[in-house]
Amino acid sequence: MIKNISVSVKLWLIVIPAILALGGLLFLFITRSNDIEEQSRTALYDEVYVSTALILNADRDFYQAVIAENSLISGGFMAEKTASLKNDFDENAQQVRDRMTQAIDNIKANSTLYAQFKHPSTDVTMEQLYATFEKEFNTWLEAYDASTGKGDIGTHLIAFDAARESINLMTELLEAYAESRSAEISSEVDRSIQTIAIIVGLVIAFILVFSTVIVMYLRNSIKYITSVSQKIAEGELAVKIDPKRISKDEIGKLSGATSQILGQLNGYVDYINEITQTLNAMAGGDMRIHLQCDYTGEFKKIRDAFTALSESLGTTLTSIRIASDQVNSGASAISSGAQALASGAQEQASAVQQLTASLEEIAAQTNQNAQNADQANRLARQAEEQAAKGTDRMREMLEAMDEINLSSSNIGKIIKVIDDIAFQTNILALNAAVEAARAGQYGKGFAVVAEEVRTLAAKSADAARETTDMIETSIRKVDTGTKIAQDTADALGKIVTGIENVAQLVASISEASNEQAMGIEQVNTGVVQVSKVVQSNAATAEESAAASEELSAQSEQLKANVGFFRTDNEYTFTELPNKQPPANKLPAAARSRISLEDGDMGKY
């Protein structure tokens, strides 16, 4: 059946007949064209044209023979000319006979043309016309001899006209035969065209019918698969594939594959229903997950995940139950211990408050001593600072004098350089004067300049000597002042040393007093902190007791909530023994006391 043929073959079945039909038509057209061409060539050329040409050539030769004969009849020619004319006559007459024989032999190849086809007006055949021609032609030759002038010229002329008439009728018969054959060939061409048109119409009709059948089959099949796919896309998985739609072609295979997909999807629906039921059971507290369907593909991973989830939730919920029971038991123990701790913390807070009052009184006395020591230390520091400033000023003055001495020495060196420059300038001026004198008239102006330079050098040397004397006097006075300042600086240094010793002693006293005050303050702060800690511990102990009671209530609620879930792991809780830790109390002999009347006070 057509549905078991593949789609590609179906499509080829539409194309191949057209190709075969076109090939057949082409072959038929070529064959008929060759046949018609062969018939046309044979009838119109080989038979009609060639024969007509031979007959017309024979007719021409006939006329040539008559012309030669007429020349012979007229006479008056030389013997040589007469022989030539006689030869032309004989030659043309023989050519007429030969050409007519060739034409008739060519026509005899077609028996129909030779013996059956008749002249349209005279109703004679080619055979009859040739027989008449041959008879009249022989009569023409035999009735009269133009070279001798013997014979019956009248019979001769009548035979000529009869032979010529036969030739004309032969050409007309060939022309009529050509027209007849042309009409037959045209009719045959028309029949071939009609045959080809009929075949083409049948092929087109077959292709249209076959194409329509295949297209309708493909359209209906694709439309059916599309509708099924649309229903599947809309979630309608109960649809069934018609078994008749399953075939061996691609669309039939697609229908089969779609049917398999539907079967698989229906199996997935079973998976989803079971998973939905399991999730609803989990929402109801049943954590015992046992999936029964044989899951495949990706759903197998879901089944494994649900199994692992069941085991994990069972283990986790069991652990939560155990922990909640233990928390409940521990909370009860913590509540009892916290109440005992709160009672002891209240007693400790009362004792710490009494100790704090005693330490505050000691701290007030120690702070007063520290303030007095600080005042004495500040005064000693001020005296030390003033003495140090005096020493610094004296040292700065000594440094300034040293710098003055150094500057004076440097100025002396500079003045020495100036003196040397003045000396060299004086020598140069003398040399310039000598050169000017040698130059004579041309060196007078230069001599005047040299004289001025020598005068300026002398003045510079005098100024340098005077400045040197003044600087040396200043240096001597600065040296004297430096010695006096050094003695003063030594005296101030001794004063500063004494003040520093006094300041160190006062600072030591102040530092000891401050350390003692800080120690008392730290002890007081520590006791206050201890008091706060004790009070905080008391409050915390009370809060812990309340929190432990709340924790116990919450653990009971947690236990009840966890008990809502049912798992494969069940257990029985054994309550832990309620152990209270021993109180860390120091023995009375181990407690140290601070005596304010002995030397322990010095530690602070």
Coordinates of C-alpha atoms in Angstrom, one line a residue:
M1 CA 0.0 0.0 0.0
I2 CA 1.0 3.6 -0.5
K3 CA 1.3 4.3 3.2
N4 CA 4.1 1.7 3.5
I5 CA 6.2 3.6 1.0
S6 CA 8.6 6.2 2.4
V7 CA 7.9 9.9 1.9
S8 CA 11.0 10.3 -0.3
V9 CA 9.8 7.4 -2.6
K10 CA 6.4 9.0 -2.7
L11 CA 7.8 12.3 -3.8
W12 CA 10.0 10.5 -6.3
L13 CA 6.9 8.7 -7.6
I14 CA 5.5 12.2 -8.4
V15 CA 8.6 13.3 -10.2
I16 CA 9.8 10.0 -11.9
P17 CA 6.6 9.5 -14.1
A18 CA 7.0 13.1 -15.4
I19 CA 10.7 12.5 -16.1
L20 CA 9.9 9.2 -17.8
A21 CA 7.1 10.8 -19.8
L22 CA 9.3 13.6 -20.8
G23 CA 12.0 11.2 -21.8
G24 CA 9.6 9.1 -23.8
L25 CA 8.1 12.1 -25.5
L26 CA 11.6 13.3 -26.3
F27 CA 12.5 9.9 -27.7
L28 CA 9.2 9.7 -29.7
F29 CA 9.8 13.3 -30.9
I30 CA 13.3 12.5 -32.0
T31 CA 12.3 9.2 -33.6
R32 CA 9.4 10.8 -35.5
S33 CA 11.4 13.8 -36.5
N34 CA 14.1 11.5 -37.9
D35 CA 11.5 9.4 -39.6
I36 CA 9.8 12.4 -41.1
E37 CA 13.1 13.9 -42.1
E38 CA 14.1 10.6 -43.8
Q39 CA 10.7 10.4 -45.6
S40 CA 11.0 14.0 -46.6
R41 CA 14.5 13.6 -47.9
T42 CA 13.7 10.4 -49.7
A43 CA 10.4 11.6 -51.3
L44 CA 11.3 15.2 -52.0
Y45 CA 14.9 14.9 -52.8
D46 CA 16.0 11.4 -53.7
E47 CA 12.9 10.6 -55.6
V48 CA 11.3 13.8 -56.8
Y49 CA 14.2 16.4 -57.0
V50 CA 16.8 14.1 -58.4
S51 CA 14.5 12.5 -60.9
T52 CA 13.1 15.9 -61.9
A53 CA 16.6 17.3 -62.4
L54 CA 17.6 14.3 -64.6
I55 CA 14.4 14.6 -66.7
L56 CA 14.8 18.4 -67.1
N57 CA 18.5 17.8 -68.1
A58 CA 17.3 15.2 -70.6
D59 CA 14.7 17.8 -71.9
R60 CA 17.5 20.3 -72.3
D61 CA 19.7 17.8 -74.1
F62 CA 16.6 17.0 -76.3
Y63 CA 16.5 20.6 -77.3
Q64 CA 20.2 20.7 -78.0
A65 CA 19.8 17.7 -80.2
V66 CA 16.9 19.4 -82.1
I67 CA 19.1 22.6 -82.5
A68 CA 21.9 20.5 -84.0
E69 CA 19.4 18.7 -86.2
N70 CA 17.9 21.9 -87.5
S71 CA 21.4 23.2 -88.3
L72 CA 22.1 20.0 -90.3
I73 CA 18.8 20.4 -92.1
S74 CA 19.6 24.0 -93.0
G75 CA 22.9 22.7 -94.6
G76 CA 25.5 24.8 -96.4
F77 CA 28.2 23.9 -93.9
M78 CA 31.6 22.5 -94.5
A79 CA 32.0 18.8 -94.1
E80 CA 33.9 19.3 -90.9
K81 CA 31.1 21.4 -89.5
T82 CA 28.6 19.0 -90.6
A83 CA 30.4 16.2 -88.9
S84 CA 30.5 18.3 -85.7
L85 CA 26.8 19.0 -85.8
K86 CA 26.2 15.3 -86.5
N87 CA 28.3 14.4 -83.5
D88 CA 26.5 17.0 -81.3
F89 CA 23.2 15.5 -82.3
D90 CA 24.2 12.0 -81.6
E91 CA 25.8 13.0 -78.3
N92 CA 22.7 15.0 -77.1
A93 CA 20.4 12.3 -78.2
Q94 CA 22.4 9.7 -76.3
Q95 CA 22.4 11.9 -73.2
V96 CA 18.7 12.2 -73.4
R97 CA 18.4 8.5 -73.4
D98 CA 20.9 8.1 -70.6
R99 CA 19.4 10.7 -68.3
M100 CA 15.9 9.4 -68.8
T101 CA 17.1 5.9 -68.0
Q102 CA 18.8 7.2 -64.8
A103 CA 15.6 9.1 -63.8
I104 CA 13.4 6.0 -64.4
D105 CA 15.9 3.8 -62.5
N106 CA 15.8 6.2 -59.6
I107 CA 11.9 6.3 -59.7
K108 CA 11.7 2.5 -60.0
A109 CA 13.1 2.4 -56.4
N110 CA 9.6 3.6 -55.3
S111 CA 7.2 1.2 -56.9
T112 CA 4.3 3.3 -55.9
L113 CA 5.6 6.3 -57.7
Y114 CA 6.6 4.3 -60.7
A115 CA 3.7 2.0 -61.2
Q116 CA 0.8 3.2 -59.0
F117 CA 0.7 7.0 -58.7
K118 CA -1.1 8.6 -61.6
H119 CA -1.0 12.0 -63.2
P120 CA -3.9 14.1 -61.7
S121 CA -5.3 15.2 -65.1
T122 CA -4.3 12.4 -67.6
D123 CA -4.6 9.5 -65.1
V124 CA -1.5 7.8 -66.4
T125 CA 1.4 6.4 -64.4
M126 CA 5.1 7.1 -64.6
E127 CA 5.6 3.7 -66.2
Q128 CA 3.1 4.4 -68.9
L129 CA 4.6 7.9 -69.5
Y130 CA 8.1 6.5 -69.8
A131 CA 6.9 3.8 -72.2
T132 CA 5.3 6.4 -74.4
F133 CA 8.4 8.6 -74.2
E134 CA 10.7 5.7 -75.2
K135 CA 8.4 4.8 -78.1
E136 CA 8.1 8.3 -79.4
F137 CA 11.8 9.1 -78.8
N138 CA 12.8 6.0 -80.9
T139 CA 10.3 7.0 -83.5
W140 CA 11.9 10.5 -83.5
L141 CA 15.3 9.0 -84.0
E142 CA 14.3 6.6 -86.7
A143 CA 11.8 8.6 -88.8
Y144 CA 14.2 11.1 -90.2
D145 CA 18.0 11.4 -90.7
A146 CA 19.0 15.0 -90.8
S147 CA 22.5 14.3 -92.0
T148 CA 21.2 12.6 -95.2
G149 CA 17.8 14.2 -95.4
K150 CA 16.1 10.9 -95.7
G151 CA 12.9 9.9 -93.9
D152 CA 9.6 11.2 -92.9
I153 CA 10.1 14.6 -91.3
G154 CA 6.4 14.9 -90.5
T155 CA 6.4 11.7 -88.4
H156 CA 9.7 12.9 -87.0
L157 CA 8.2 16.2 -85.7
I158 CA 5.1 14.5 -84.4
A159 CA 7.2 12.0 -82.5
F160 CA 9.3 14.9 -81.1
D161 CA 6.2 16.7 -79.8
A162 CA 4.8 13.4 -78.3
A163 CA 8.2 12.7 -76.6
R164 CA 8.3 16.3 -75.2
E165 CA 4.8 16.0 -73.9
S166 CA 5.7 12.8 -72.1
I167 CA 8.6 14.6 -70.5
N168 CA 6.3 17.5 -69.4
L169 CA 3.8 15.0 -68.0
M170 CA 6.6 13.2 -66.1
T171 CA 7.7 16.4 -64.4
E172 CA 4.1 17.3 -63.6
L173 CA 3.6 13.8 -62.2
L174 CA 6.7 14.2 -60.0
E175 CA 5.5 17.6 -58.8
A176 CA 2.1 16.2 -58.0
Y177 CA 3.7 13.3 -56.2
A178 CA 5.9 15.7 -54.2
E179 CA 2.8 17.7 -53.2
S180 CA 1.0 14.5 -52.2
R181 CA 3.9 13.3 -50.2
S182 CA 4.3 16.7 -48.6
A183 CA 0.6 16.6 -47.6
E184 CA 1.1 13.0 -46.2
I185 CA 4.1 14.1 -44.2
S186 CA 2.2 17.2 -42.9
S187 CA -0.6 14.9 -41.9
E188 CA 1.8 12.5 -40.2
V189 CA 3.3 15.4 -38.3
D190 CA -0.1 16.6 -37.2
R191 CA -0.9 13.0 -36.1
S192 CA 2.4 12.9 -34.2
I193 CA 1.7 16.2 -32.5
Q194 CA -1.8 15.0 -31.6
T195 CA -0.3 11.8 -30.2
I196 CA 2.3 13.7 -28.2
A197 CA -0.4 16.1 -26.9
I198 CA -2.6 13.1 -25.9
I199 CA 0.4 11.4 -24.1
V200 CA 1.3 14.7 -22.4
G201 CA -2.3 15.2 -21.3
L202 CA -2.5 11.6 -19.9
V203 CA 0.9 12.1 -18.1
I204 CA -0.2 15.4 -16.6
A205 CA -3.6 13.8 -15.6
F206 CA -1.7 10.9 -14.0
I207 CA 0.7 13.1 -12.2
L208 CA -2.1 15.4 -11.0
V209 CA -4.1 12.4 -9.7
F210 CA -1.1 10.7 -8.2
S211 CA 0.2 13.9 -6.7
T212 CA -3.2 14.7 -5.3
V213 CA -3.4 11.3 -3.7
I214 CA 0.1 11.6 -2.1
V215 CA -0.4 15.2 -1.0
M216 CA -3.8 14.5 0.5
Y217 CA -2.3 11.5 2.3
L218 CA 0.7 13.5 3.6
R219 CA -1.6 16.4 4.5
N220 CA -4.1 14.2 6.4
S221 CA -1.2 12.3 8.2
I222 CA 0.6 15.5 9.2
K223 CA -2.7 17.1 10.3
Y224 CA -3.5 14.1 12.4
I225 CA 0.0 14.1 14.0
T226 CA -0.3 17.8 14.6
S227 CA -3.6 17.5 16.3
V228 CA -2.3 14.7 18.5
S229 CA 0.8 16.8 19.4
Q230 CA -1.4 19.8 20.2
K231 CA -3.5 17.7 22.6
I232 CA -0.3 16.4 24.2
A233 CA 1.0 20.0 24.5
E234 CA -2.3 20.9 26.2
G235 CA -1.8 18.1 28.8
E236 CA -4.3 15.6 27.3
L237 CA -2.3 12.5 27.7
A238 CA -5.3 10.0 27.4
V239 CA -5.3 10.5 23.6
K240 CA -4.6 7.3 21.6
I241 CA -2.9 6.9 18.2
D242 CA -5.0 5.1 15.5
P243 CA -3.1 1.9 14.7
K244 CA -4.1 2.4 11.0
R245 CA -1.9 5.5 11.1
I246 CA 1.2 3.5 11.9
S247 CA 3.0 2.5 8.8
K248 CA 6.5 2.0 7.4
D249 CA 6.9 5.5 6.0
E250 CA 8.4 8.4 7.9
I251 CA 5.0 9.8 9.0
G252 CA 3.8 6.4 10.0
K253 CA 7.1 6.0 12.0
L254 CA 6.4 9.4 13.5
S255 CA 3.0 8.2 14.5
G256 CA 4.5 5.1 16.1
A257 CA 7.0 7.2 17.9
T258 CA 4.3 9.5 19.1
S259 CA 2.3 6.5 20.4
Q260 CA 5.4 5.3 22.3
I261 CA 5.9 8.8 23.7
L262 CA 2.2 8.8 24.9
G263 CA 2.8 5.4 26.5
Q264 CA 5.9 6.7 28.2
L265 CA 4.1 9.9 29.3
N266 CA 1.2 7.9 30.7
G267 CA 3.9 6.0 32.7
Y268 CA 5.3 9.3 33.8
V269 CA 1.7 10.3 34.9
D270 CA 1.7 7.2 37.2
Y271 CA 5.1 8.4 38.5
I272 CA 3.7 11.9 39.2
N273 CA 0.6 10.5 40.9
E274 CA 2.6 8.3 43.2
I275 CA 5.0 11.2 43.9
T276 CA 2.1 13.5 44.6
Q277 CA 0.5 11.0 47.0
T278 CA 3.9 10.7 48.8
L279 CA 4.2 14.5 49.1
N280 CA 0.7 14.7 50.5
A281 CA 1.6 12.0 53.0
M282 CA 4.7 13.9 54.0
A283 CA 2.6 17.0 54.5
G284 CA 0.4 14.9 56.8
G285 CA 3.6 13.9 58.9
D286 CA 4.2 10.5 57.4
M287 CA 7.9 10.6 56.5
R288 CA 8.0 6.9 55.6
I289 CA 8.6 7.1 51.9
H290 CA 8.2 3.9 49.9
L291 CA 7.8 4.4 46.1
Q292 CA 6.4 1.3 44.4
C293 CA 6.6 2.2 40.6
D294 CA 9.5 1.0 38.6
Y295 CA 11.0 4.4 37.8
T296 CA 13.3 4.8 34.7
G297 CA 15.4 7.6 33.3
E298 CA 15.4 10.9 35.1
F299 CA 12.5 9.7 37.4
K300 CA 14.9 7.1 38.8
K301 CA 17.0 10.0 40.1
I302 CA 13.8 11.4 41.7
R303 CA 13.0 8.1 43.3
D304 CA 16.6 7.8 44.7
A305 CA 16.4 11.4 45.9
F306 CA 13.1 10.6 47.7
T307 CA 14.6 7.5 49.3
A308 CA 17.6 9.5 50.5
L309 CA 15.3 12.3 51.7
S310 CA 13.2 9.7 53.7
E311 CA 16.3 8.3 55.3
S312 CA 17.8 11.8 56.0
L313 CA 14.5 13.1 57.4
G314 CA 14.1 10.0 59.5
T315 CA 17.6 10.3 61.0
T316 CA 17.2 14.1 61.4
L317 CA 13.8 13.8 63.2
T318 CA 15.0 11.0 65.4
S319 CA 18.0 13.2 66.3
I320 CA 15.7 16.1 67.0
R321 CA 13.6 13.9 69.3
I322 CA 16.6 12.7 71.2
A323 CA 17.9 16.2 71.5
S324 CA 14.6 17.7 72.6
D325 CA 14.3 15.0 75.3
Q326 CA 17.9 15.7 76.5
V327 CA 17.3 19.4 76.4
N328 CA 14.1 19.0 78.5
S329 CA 16.0 16.9 81.0
G330 CA 19.0 19.3 81.1
A331 CA 16.7 22.3 81.4
S332 CA 15.2 20.9 84.6
A333 CA 18.7 20.4 86.1
I334 CA 19.8 23.9 85.0
S335 CA 16.7 25.4 86.6
S336 CA 17.4 23.8 90.0
G337 CA 21.1 24.8 89.9
A338 CA 20.2 28.4 88.8
Q339 CA 17.9 28.9 91.7
A340 CA 20.6 27.7 94.2
L341 CA 23.1 30.0 92.4
A342 CA 20.8 33.0 92.7
S343 CA 20.5 32.5 96.5
G344 CA 24.3 32.4 97.0
A345 CA 24.8 35.4 94.7
Q346 CA 22.6 37.5 96.9
E347 CA 24.7 36.7 100.0
Q348 CA 28.0 37.5 98.1
A349 CA 26.5 40.9 97.0
S350 CA 25.8 42.0 100.6
A351 CA 29.4 41.2 101.7
V352 CA 31.0 43.0 98.8
Q353 CA 29.0 46.1 99.5
Q354 CA 30.5 46.3 103.1
L355 CA 34.0 45.9 101.7
T356 CA 33.4 48.6 99.1
A357 CA 32.5 51.2 101.8
S358 CA 35.8 50.5 103.7
L359 CA 37.9 50.8 100.6
E360 CA 36.3 54.1 99.6
E361 CA 37.4 55.7 103.0
I362 CA 41.0 54.5 102.5
A363 CA 41.0 55.8 98.9
A364 CA 40.0 59.3 100.0
Q365 CA 43.0 59.6 102.4
T366 CA 45.4 58.2 99.8
N367 CA 44.2 60.6 97.2
Q368 CA 44.9 63.6 99.4
N369 CA 48.5 62.5 100.0
A370 CA 49.0 61.9 96.3
Q371 CA 47.7 65.4 95.5
N372 CA 50.1 67.0 98.0
A373 CA 53.0 65.1 96.5
D374 CA 52.0 66.1 93.0
Q375 CA 52.0 69.8 94.0
A376 CA 55.6 69.5 95.4
N377 CA 56.6 67.7 92.2
R378 CA 55.2 70.4 90.0
L379 CA 57.1 73.1 91.9
A380 CA 60.4 71.1 91.7
R381 CA 59.8 70.6 88.0
Q382 CA 59.2 74.3 87.4
A383 CA 62.5 75.2 89.1
E384 CA 64.3 72.5 87.1
E385 CA 62.8 73.9 83.9
Q386 CA 63.8 77.5 84.7
A387 CA 67.4 76.4 85.5
A388 CA 67.5 74.3 82.3
K389 CA 66.3 77.2 80.3
G390 CA 69.1 79.4 81.8
T391 CA 71.6 76.7 80.9
D392 CA 70.2 76.5 77.4
R393 CA 70.4 80.3 76.9
M394 CA 74.0 80.3 78.2
R395 CA 74.9 77.4 75.8
E396 CA 73.2 79.3 72.9
M397 CA 75.3 82.4 73.8
L398 CA 78.5 80.3 73.8
E399 CA 77.6 78.8 70.5
A400 CA 76.9 82.4 69.1
M401 CA 80.3 83.6 70.3
D402 CA 81.9 80.5 68.7
E403 CA 80.1 81.4 65.5
I404 CA 81.3 85.0 65.8
N405 CA 84.9 83.8 66.2
L406 CA 84.5 81.5 63.2
S407 CA 82.9 84.3 61.1
S408 CA 85.7 86.7 62.1
S409 CA 88.3 84.1 61.0
N410 CA 86.5 83.7 57.7
I411 CA 86.3 87.5 57.2
G412 CA 90.0 87.7 57.9
K413 CA 90.6 85.1 55.2
I414 CA 88.4 87.0 52.8
I415 CA 90.3 90.3 53.6
K416 CA 93.6 88.5 53.0
V417 CA 92.2 87.5 49.6
I418 CA 91.1 91.1 48.9
D419 CA 94.6 92.3 49.9
D420 CA 96.2 89.8 47.5
I421 CA 93.8 90.8 44.8
A422 CA 94.8 94.5 45.4
F423 CA 98.5 93.6 45.2
Q424 CA 98.0 91.7 42.0
T425 CA 95.9 94.5 40.6
N426 CA 98.7 97.0 41.4
I427 CA 101.2 94.8 39.6
L428 CA 98.9 94.4 36.6
A429 CA 98.4 98.2 36.6
L430 CA 102.2 98.7 36.6
N431 CA 102.5 96.2 33.7
A432 CA 99.7 98.0 31.8
A433 CA 101.5 101.4 32.3
V434 CA 104.7 99.9 30.9
E435 CA 102.9 98.5 27.9
A436 CA 101.1 101.9 27.5
A437 CA 104.4 103.7 27.5
R438 CA 105.8 101.3 24.9
A439 CA 102.7 102.0 22.8
G440 CA 103.5 105.7 22.7
Q441 CA 100.8 107.9 21.4
Y442 CA 98.3 105.0 21.1
G443 CA 98.7 103.9 24.7
K444 CA 98.0 107.2 26.4
G445 CA 94.3 106.4 27.1
F446 CA 95.2 102.9 28.4
A447 CA 97.9 104.5 30.7
V448 CA 95.3 106.7 32.3
V449 CA 93.1 103.7 33.0
A450 CA 96.1 101.8 34.4
E451 CA 96.8 104.7 36.7
E452 CA 93.3 104.7 38.0
V453 CA 93.3 100.9 38.5
R454 CA 96.6 101.2 40.5
T455 CA 95.0 104.0 42.7
L456 CA 91.9 101.8 43.3
A457 CA 94.1 98.8 44.2
A458 CA 96.0 101.0 46.8
K459 CA 92.8 102.1 48.3
S460 CA 91.5 98.5 48.5
A461 CA 94.7 97.4 50.3
D462 CA 94.4 100.2 52.8
A463 CA 90.8 99.3 53.5
A464 CA 91.7 95.7 53.9
R465 CA 94.4 96.5 56.5
E466 CA 92.0 98.7 58.5
T467 CA 89.3 96.0 58.4
T468 CA 91.8 93.4 59.5
D469 CA 92.8 95.4 62.6
M470 CA 89.2 95.9 63.6
I471 CA 88.4 92.2 63.2
E472 CA 91.4 91.2 65.3
T473 CA 90.3 93.6 68.1
S474 CA 86.7 92.1 68.0
I475 CA 88.1 88.6 68.1
R476 CA 90.1 89.4 71.3
K477 CA 87.0 90.9 73.0
V478 CA 84.9 87.9 71.9
D479 CA 87.4 85.5 73.5
T480 CA 87.3 87.4 76.8
G481 CA 83.4 87.3 76.7
T482 CA 83.5 83.6 75.9
K483 CA 85.6 82.8 79.0
I484 CA 83.2 84.7 81.2
A485 CA 80.2 83.0 79.7
Q486 CA 81.8 79.6 80.2
D487 CA 82.3 80.2 83.9
T488 CA 78.7 81.4 84.2
A489 CA 77.5 78.2 82.3
D490 CA 79.5 76.0 84.7
A491 CA 77.8 77.6 87.7
L492 CA 74.4 77.2 86.2
G493 CA 75.1 73.6 85.5
K494 CA 75.9 72.9 89.1
I495 CA 72.6 74.7 90.1
V496 CA 70.6 72.6 87.6
T497 CA 72.2 69.4 88.9
G498 CA 71.1 70.2 92.4
I499 CA 67.6 71.1 91.3
E500 CA 67.4 67.9 89.3
N501 CA 68.3 65.8 92.4
V502 CA 65.6 67.6 94.5
A503 CA 63.1 67.1 91.6
Q504 CA 63.9 63.4 91.4
L505 CA 63.3 63.0 95.1
V506 CA 60.0 64.9 95.0
A507 CA 59.0 62.9 91.8
S508 CA 59.7 59.6 93.6
I509 CA 57.5 60.7 96.5
S510 CA 54.8 61.8 94.1
E511 CA 55.1 58.7 92.0
A512 CA 54.8 56.5 95.1
S513 CA 51.8 58.4 96.3
N514 CA 50.1 58.2 92.9
E515 CA 50.8 54.5 92.7
Q516 CA 49.4 54.0 96.1
A517 CA 46.3 56.0 95.1
M518 CA 46.0 54.1 91.9
G519 CA 46.3 50.8 93.7
I520 CA 43.6 51.8 96.1
E521 CA 41.5 53.0 93.2
Q522 CA 42.1 49.8 91.3
V523 CA 41.2 47.7 94.4
N524 CA 38.1 49.8 94.8
T525 CA 37.2 49.5 91.1
G526 CA 37.8 45.8 91.3
V527 CA 35.6 45.5 94.3
V528 CA 32.9 47.6 92.6
Q529 CA 33.2 45.3 89.5
V530 CA 33.0 42.3 91.7
S531 CA 29.9 43.8 93.3
K532 CA 28.4 44.4 89.8
V533 CA 29.4 40.9 88.7
V534 CA 27.9 39.4 91.8
Q535 CA 24.7 41.3 91.3
S536 CA 24.7 40.5 87.6
N537 CA 25.3 36.8 88.5
A538 CA 22.4 37.0 90.8
A539 CA 20.2 38.5 88.1
T540 CA 21.6 36.1 85.5
A541 CA 20.9 33.2 87.8
E542 CA 17.3 34.3 88.2
E543 CA 17.0 34.8 84.4
S544 CA 18.7 31.4 83.8
A545 CA 16.2 29.8 86.1
A546 CA 13.3 31.5 84.3
A547 CA 14.9 30.7 80.9
S548 CA 15.5 27.0 81.8
E549 CA 11.8 26.7 82.8
E550 CA 10.9 28.3 79.4
L551 CA 13.4 26.0 77.7
S552 CA 11.8 23.0 79.3
A553 CA 8.4 24.1 78.1
Q554 CA 9.7 24.8 74.6
S555 CA 11.4 21.4 74.5
E556 CA 8.1 19.8 75.5
Q557 CA 6.4 21.6 72.7
L558 CA 9.3 20.6 70.3
K559 CA 8.9 17.0 71.4
A560 CA 5.2 17.2 70.7
N561 CA 5.7 18.8 67.3
V562 CA 8.4 16.2 66.3
G563 CA 6.1 13.5 67.5
F564 CA 3.7 14.6 64.7
F565 CA 6.1 13.0 62.1
R566 CA 6.2 9.3 61.6
T567 CA 9.4 7.7 60.5
D568 CA 10.9 4.3 60.2
N569 CA 13.3 5.0 63.0
E570 CA 11.6 4.8 66.4
Y571 CA 13.3 5.0 69.8
T572 CA 12.6 5.1 73.6
F573 CA 14.2 7.9 75.6
T574 CA 16.0 7.2 79.0
E575 CA 16.0 10.3 81.2
L576 CA 19.5 11.4 82.3
P577 CA 20.2 11.5 86.1
N578 CA 20.0 15.0 87.5
K579 CA 23.4 15.7 88.8
Q580 CA 24.1 19.1 90.5
P581 CA 27.7 20.3 90.5
P582 CA 29.3 20.8 93.9
A583 CA 29.6 24.4 95.0
N584 CA 33.1 25.9 94.8
K585 CA 33.5 27.2 98.3
L586 CA 36.9 28.1 99.8
P587 CA 37.5 26.9 103.4
A588 CA 37.5 29.6 106.0
A589 CA 41.3 29.1 106.7
A590 CA 42.1 29.8 103.1
R591 CA 40.4 33.2 102.9
S592 CA 43.0 36.1 103.2
R593 CA 42.1 39.4 104.9
I594 CA 43.8 42.8 104.4
S595 CA 44.9 44.5 107.6
L596 CA 44.9 48.2 107.4
E597 CA 46.9 48.7 110.6
D598 CA 50.1 46.7 109.5
G599 CA 52.6 47.2 106.7
D600 CA 50.3 45.7 104.0
M601 CA 49.0 49.2 103.2
G602 CA 52.4 50.0 101.6
K603 CA 51.7 47.5 98.8
Y604 CA 49.0 49.8 97.5

